[in-house]
Coordinates of C-alpha atoms in Angstrom, one line a residue:
M156 CA -5.9 20.0 33.8
L157 CA -5.2 21.6 30.5
V158 CA -8.1 23.2 28.8
D159 CA -7.9 23.6 25.0
S160 CA -9.6 26.6 23.5
P161 CA -12.6 26.0 21.4
P162 CA -11.8 25.2 17.7
E163 CA -12.9 28.5 16.5
Q164 CA -10.6 30.3 18.9
R165 CA -7.6 28.1 18.0
A166 CA -7.8 29.1 14.3
E167 CA -5.1 31.6 13.4
S168 CA -6.5 35.1 13.3
A169 CA -7.4 36.2 9.8
P170 CA -6.7 39.9 9.1
A171 CA -9.3 41.8 11.1
P172 CA -11.6 44.2 9.4
P173 CA -10.4 47.8 9.5
T174 CA -13.2 48.7 11.9
R175 CA -12.1 46.0 14.3
R176 CA -8.5 46.9 14.1
A177 CA -9.4 50.5 14.8
A178 CA -11.4 49.5 17.8
R179 CA -8.6 47.4 19.2
A180 CA -6.1 50.3 18.6
L181 CA -8.5 52.7 20.3
G182 CA -8.9 50.4 23.2
L183 CA -5.2 50.1 23.6
L184 CA -4.8 53.9 23.7
L185 CA -7.6 54.0 26.3
S186 CA -5.8 51.4 28.3
V187 CA -2.6 53.5 28.2
A188 CA -4.6 56.5 29.4
I189 CA -6.0 54.5 32.3
L190 CA -2.5 53.3 33.2
V191 CA -1.3 56.9 33.3
L192 CA -4.1 57.8 35.7
V193 CA -3.4 54.9 37.9
A194 CA 0.3 55.7 38.0
V195 CA -0.5 59.3 39.0
A196 CA -2.7 58.0 41.7
S197 CA 0.1 55.7 42.9
I198 CA 2.4 58.7 43.3
A199 CA -0.3 60.9 44.9
V200 CA -1.8 58.5 47.3
G201 CA -0.1 56.7 50.2
A202 CA -0.4 55.6 53.7
K203 CA 0.6 59.1 54.7
A204 CA -1.9 61.6 53.4
L205 CA -0.4 64.5 51.5
S206 CA -2.2 67.2 49.6
P207 CA -1.8 67.5 45.8
D208 CA 0.3 70.7 46.4
L209 CA 2.7 68.9 48.7
V210 CA 3.0 65.9 46.3
W211 CA 3.8 68.3 43.4
H212 CA 6.3 70.3 45.5
G213 CA 7.9 67.1 46.8
L214 CA 8.1 65.7 43.3
F215 CA 9.7 68.7 41.5
H216 CA 11.1 71.0 44.2
D217 CA 11.6 69.6 47.7
T218 CA 14.7 67.7 48.6
G219 CA 13.6 67.3 52.2
T220 CA 10.9 65.3 53.9
Y221 CA 8.2 65.5 51.2
G222 CA 10.8 64.9 48.5
D223 CA 12.0 61.7 50.2
V224 CA 8.4 60.4 50.6
V225 CA 7.3 61.2 47.1
V226 CA 10.4 60.6 45.0
D227 CA 12.4 58.0 47.0
E228 CA 9.3 56.0 48.1
R229 CA 6.3 56.5 45.9
L230 CA 7.9 57.2 42.6
A231 CA 10.3 54.2 42.9
R232 CA 7.4 52.1 44.0
T233 CA 5.3 53.2 41.1
V234 CA 8.0 52.6 38.5
L235 CA 8.7 49.1 39.9
G236 CA 4.9 48.4 39.9
L237 CA 4.8 49.3 36.2
L238 CA 7.7 47.0 35.3
V239 CA 6.6 44.1 37.5
G240 CA 3.0 44.3 36.4
A241 CA 3.9 44.3 32.8
A242 CA 6.3 41.4 33.3
L243 CA 3.7 39.2 35.1
G244 CA 1.0 40.0 32.5
L245 CA 3.3 39.1 29.6
A246 CA 4.6 35.9 31.4
G247 CA 1.0 34.8 32.0
A248 CA -0.1 35.4 28.4
V249 CA 2.9 33.5 27.0
L250 CA 2.3 30.6 29.3
Q251 CA -1.4 30.4 28.5
A252 CA -0.5 30.2 24.9
L253 CA 2.4 27.7 25.5
T254 CA 0.2 25.3 27.5
R255 CA -3.0 26.1 25.5
N256 CA -4.6 26.6 28.9
P257 CA -6.4 29.9 29.3
L258 CA -6.3 29.5 33.1
A259 CA -2.5 29.1 33.3
D260 CA -0.2 31.5 35.2
P261 CA 3.5 31.8 35.9
G262 CA 3.1 29.5 38.9
L263 CA 2.0 26.6 36.7
L264 CA 5.6 25.8 35.6
G265 CA 7.2 26.3 39.0
I266 CA 8.9 29.6 38.3
N267 CA 7.5 31.4 41.3
A268 CA 8.3 28.4 43.5
G269 CA 11.9 28.3 42.3
A270 CA 12.5 32.0 43.0
S271 CA 10.9 31.8 46.4
A272 CA 12.9 28.7 47.4
A273 CA 16.1 30.3 46.3
V274 CA 15.4 33.4 48.4
V275 CA 14.5 31.4 51.5
T276 CA 17.7 29.4 51.1
A277 CA 19.7 32.7 50.8
I278 CA 18.1 34.0 54.0
S279 CA 18.3 30.9 56.1
F280 CA 21.6 29.3 55.0
F281 CA 23.7 32.2 53.7
G282 CA 22.5 35.0 56.0
V283 CA 21.5 37.3 53.1
T284 CA 19.4 40.3 54.4
S285 CA 19.6 42.8 51.6
L286 CA 17.2 43.2 48.7
T287 CA 20.1 43.2 46.4
G288 CA 21.0 39.7 47.4
Y289 CA 17.4 38.6 47.1
V290 CA 17.2 39.7 43.5
W291 CA 20.1 37.6 42.3
F292 CA 19.2 34.5 44.3
A293 CA 15.5 34.7 43.2
F294 CA 16.5 35.1 39.5
L295 CA 18.9 32.2 39.7
G296 CA 16.3 30.0 41.4
A297 CA 13.7 30.9 38.7
A298 CA 16.1 30.1 35.9
A299 CA 17.2 26.8 37.5
V300 CA 13.6 25.6 37.9
G301 CA 12.7 26.8 34.4
A302 CA 15.6 24.7 33.0
L303 CA 14.6 21.7 35.2
V304 CA 11.0 21.8 34.2
W305 CA 12.0 22.0 30.5
F306 CA 14.3 19.0 31.0
L307 CA 11.6 17.0 32.9
G308 CA 9.0 17.9 30.4
G309 CA 11.0 16.2 27.6
S310 CA 13.4 19.0 26.4
R311 CA 13.0 19.0 22.6
G312 CA 10.1 16.6 22.9
A313 CA 8.3 18.8 25.4
T314 CA 4.5 19.1 25.1
P315 CA 2.1 21.3 27.0
V316 CA 0.9 18.4 29.2
R317 CA 4.4 17.3 30.1
L318 CA 5.5 20.9 30.9
A319 CA 2.4 21.4 33.1
L320 CA 2.9 18.1 35.0
A321 CA 6.6 18.7 35.5
G322 CA 5.9 22.3 36.7
T323 CA 3.2 21.1 39.2
A324 CA 5.5 18.4 40.6
V325 CA 8.5 20.7 41.0
S326 CA 6.3 23.4 42.6
A327 CA 4.9 21.0 45.2
A328 CA 8.3 19.8 46.2
L329 CA 9.8 23.3 46.4
Y330 CA 6.9 24.7 48.4
G331 CA 7.2 21.8 50.8
Y332 CA 10.9 22.6 51.2
L333 CA 10.1 26.3 51.7
Q334 CA 7.6 25.6 54.5
A335 CA 10.0 23.2 56.2
V336 CA 12.8 25.8 56.2
M337 CA 10.5 28.5 57.5
I338 CA 9.3 26.3 60.4
L339 CA 12.8 25.1 61.4
D340 CA 14.5 28.5 61.2
D341 CA 12.8 30.9 63.7
A342 CA 15.5 33.6 63.3
A343 CA 14.9 33.9 59.6
L344 CA 11.1 33.5 59.7
S345 CA 10.3 37.2 60.1
R346 CA 12.5 38.2 57.2
M347 CA 11.1 35.5 55.0
R348 CA 7.5 36.2 55.9
F349 CA 7.6 39.8 54.6
W350 CA 9.3 38.8 51.3
T351 CA 7.0 35.8 50.6
V352 CA 3.8 38.0 50.9
G353 CA 4.7 40.0 47.8
S354 CA 5.3 43.7 48.2
L355 CA 6.3 46.9 46.4
A356 CA 7.1 48.7 49.6
S357 CA 10.8 48.0 49.5
A358 CA 11.2 49.4 46.0
T359 CA 14.4 51.4 45.4
D360 CA 16.3 52.9 42.5
S361 CA 18.9 50.1 42.9
T362 CA 16.3 47.4 42.6
I363 CA 14.9 48.9 39.5
V364 CA 18.3 49.2 37.9
Q365 CA 19.2 45.6 38.7
V366 CA 16.0 44.0 37.2
L367 CA 15.4 46.4 34.3
P368 CA 17.8 44.6 31.9
F369 CA 16.2 41.3 32.5
L370 CA 12.7 42.7 32.2
A371 CA 13.6 44.5 28.9
V372 CA 15.1 41.3 27.4
G373 CA 12.1 39.2 28.5
T374 CA 9.6 41.7 27.2
L375 CA 11.2 42.0 23.8
L376 CA 11.5 38.2 23.5
A377 CA 7.8 37.7 24.5
L378 CA 6.5 40.3 22.1
A379 CA 8.6 38.7 19.3
L380 CA 7.0 35.3 19.9
A381 CA 3.4 36.6 19.2
R382 CA 3.2 35.0 15.7
P383 CA 4.9 31.7 16.5
L384 CA 2.7 31.2 19.6
N385 CA -0.4 31.9 17.5
A386 CA 0.6 28.9 15.5
V387 CA 1.4 26.8 18.6
E388 CA -2.1 27.5 20.0
M389 CA -3.6 25.9 16.9
G390 CA -2.2 22.5 17.8
D391 CA 1.1 20.7 17.0
D392 CA 0.0 19.3 13.6
T393 CA -1.3 22.5 12.3
A394 CA 1.6 24.5 13.6
R395 CA 4.0 22.2 11.8
A396 CA 2.0 22.5 8.7
L397 CA 2.4 26.2 8.9
G398 CA 6.1 25.9 9.2
A399 CA 6.4 26.7 12.9
D400 CA 9.4 25.3 14.8
L401 CA 7.7 23.9 17.9
N402 CA 10.8 23.1 19.9
R403 CA 12.4 26.5 19.3
T404 CA 9.1 28.3 20.0
R405 CA 8.5 26.4 23.3
A406 CA 12.1 26.8 24.4
L407 CA 12.1 30.6 23.8
A408 CA 8.6 30.9 25.4
M409 CA 9.9 29.1 28.5
L410 CA 13.0 31.4 28.5
A411 CA 10.9 34.6 28.2
A412 CA 8.5 33.5 31.0
T413 CA 11.3 32.5 33.2
V414 CA 13.2 35.8 32.8
L415 CA 10.1 37.9 33.2
C416 CA 8.7 36.1 36.2
G417 CA 12.0 35.5 37.8
A418 CA 13.0 39.1 37.7
A419 CA 9.6 40.2 38.9
T420 CA 9.6 37.8 41.8
A421 CA 13.1 38.7 42.6
A422 CA 12.2 42.4 42.9
C423 CA 9.1 42.1 45.1
G424 CA 8.3 38.5 46.0
P425 CA 5.7 36.2 44.5
I426 CA 2.5 38.1 43.5
L427 CA -0.3 35.8 42.5
F428 CA -3.2 36.1 40.0
V429 CA -2.0 39.1 38.0
G430 CA -0.5 36.8 35.3
L431 CA -3.7 34.7 35.3
M432 CA -6.5 37.3 35.4
V433 CA -5.3 40.0 33.0
P434 CA -4.4 37.9 30.0
H435 CA -7.6 35.8 30.4
V436 CA -9.8 38.9 30.6
V437 CA -7.9 40.6 27.7
R438 CA -8.5 37.5 25.5
S439 CA -12.3 37.9 26.0
F440 CA -12.3 41.2 24.0
T441 CA -9.2 41.0 21.8
G442 CA -9.8 37.4 20.6
P443 CA -7.1 34.8 20.4
D444 CA -4.6 36.8 18.5
L445 CA -1.4 37.2 20.6
R446 CA -0.4 40.2 18.6
W447 CA -3.1 42.1 20.5
I448 CA -3.2 40.0 23.7
L449 CA 0.5 40.7 24.6
P450 CA 0.4 44.5 24.2
Y451 CA -2.9 44.7 26.1
A452 CA -1.5 42.5 28.9
T453 CA 1.6 44.7 29.0
V454 CA -0.5 47.8 29.7
L455 CA -3.4 46.5 31.8
S456 CA -1.4 44.2 34.2
P457 CA 0.3 47.2 35.8
V458 CA -3.1 48.8 36.1
L459 CA -4.3 45.9 38.3
L460 CA -1.0 45.8 40.3
L461 CA -0.7 49.5 41.0
G462 CA -4.5 49.7 41.6
A463 CA -4.2 46.9 44.2
D464 CA -1.2 48.6 45.7
V465 CA -3.1 51.9 46.1
I466 CA -6.0 50.1 47.7
G467 CA -3.6 48.4 50.1
R468 CA -2.1 51.8 51.2
I469 CA -5.4 53.4 52.0
A470 CA -7.4 50.4 53.3
A471 CA -5.5 50.2 56.7
R472 CA -4.1 53.7 57.3
P473 CA -1.7 54.5 58.9
S474 CA -0.5 50.9 58.2
E475 CA -0.9 49.2 54.8
L476 CA -1.7 45.9 53.2
Q477 CA 1.0 44.5 51.0
V478 CA 0.0 44.3 47.3
G479 CA 0.3 40.5 47.3
I480 CA -2.4 40.2 49.8
V481 CA -4.7 42.6 47.9
T482 CA -4.2 40.8 44.6
A483 CA -5.0 37.5 46.3
M484 CA -8.2 38.9 47.8
I485 CA -9.2 40.2 44.3
G486 CA -7.9 37.2 42.4
G487 CA -9.5 34.4 44.4
P488 CA -13.1 35.3 43.7
V489 CA -12.3 36.2 40.1
F490 CA -10.6 32.9 39.5
I491 CA -13.6 31.0 41.0
H492 CA -15.9 32.9 38.7
L493 CA -13.7 32.2 35.6
V494 CA -13.6 28.4 36.4
R495 CA -17.4 28.3 37.0
R496 CA -18.1 30.2 33.8
R497 CA -15.9 27.8 31.8
R498 CA -17.6 24.8 33.3
T499 CA -21.0 26.2 32.6
A500 CA -20.0 26.9 29.0
Q501 CA -18.8 23.3 28.5
L502 CA -22.0 21.8 29.9

């Protein structure tokens, strides 16, 4: 069900007082500092315990065993986590503004389901086993479903309710297909199972290079939509009165979310709750202005993703929990709390 923001939150943000702008800017700088610390922890901490000296030596001097562990595994994993986290956070913030639902996430419009179904099809029917192949199939699946949801939602006449309903219907159908294929194809089940959990463990330089152009385009497009989406959040009539092109804004927002979420899912599988939790929490202290929500979500979403990945590495040493499992364990209780808090506020 769509949940409209309170009227006072839907009003377009007036110019904030200098003290508030300064506080937001300072908070953003602090968020960047936290992200740097978490990224350092992601490089320094792993399933295999290494001292800080060995990590430093492996990062800058060693081309042997420690260099392979630190540079080829942890550094690539950290960079991919930064990119994917930022993409999921931005996609979630854009979709929450597009649907005027503060509890929306990239899964609401079927984008995750499209990417997952495409990868399962590639594994089961085309014998694809490489991550390189997964990337392109997942991205094409996400793009196809994004276009389908846009068409089913009414294309140029699309509304938040229609888009959400179309996305929910398409997601249900695709997840049913996904489960059927996994049950019927025992040979591919083990390969599918690892990918569908959501993991950064298979990060490579090649994966980063392949998804980076899509993530860069999606990020720039999402950030450029901050002002138009501010108008859309105020309601259709008010947005038209302000001169906003609703169809163009919705189409571009769908495109940005599809590119971001599709590329992120292609790189490491479907990871839940990051795109829901971070933009929602950010909104609580930045207010409804997307000119602040989007940069904060870009910085703080990788904090959550990399933090969850570090927890997964040390929680079950010498094995590890995949990041998709950890974010689900964190996100489930947080989501329940958010829903209960909103229900209590409405009573």
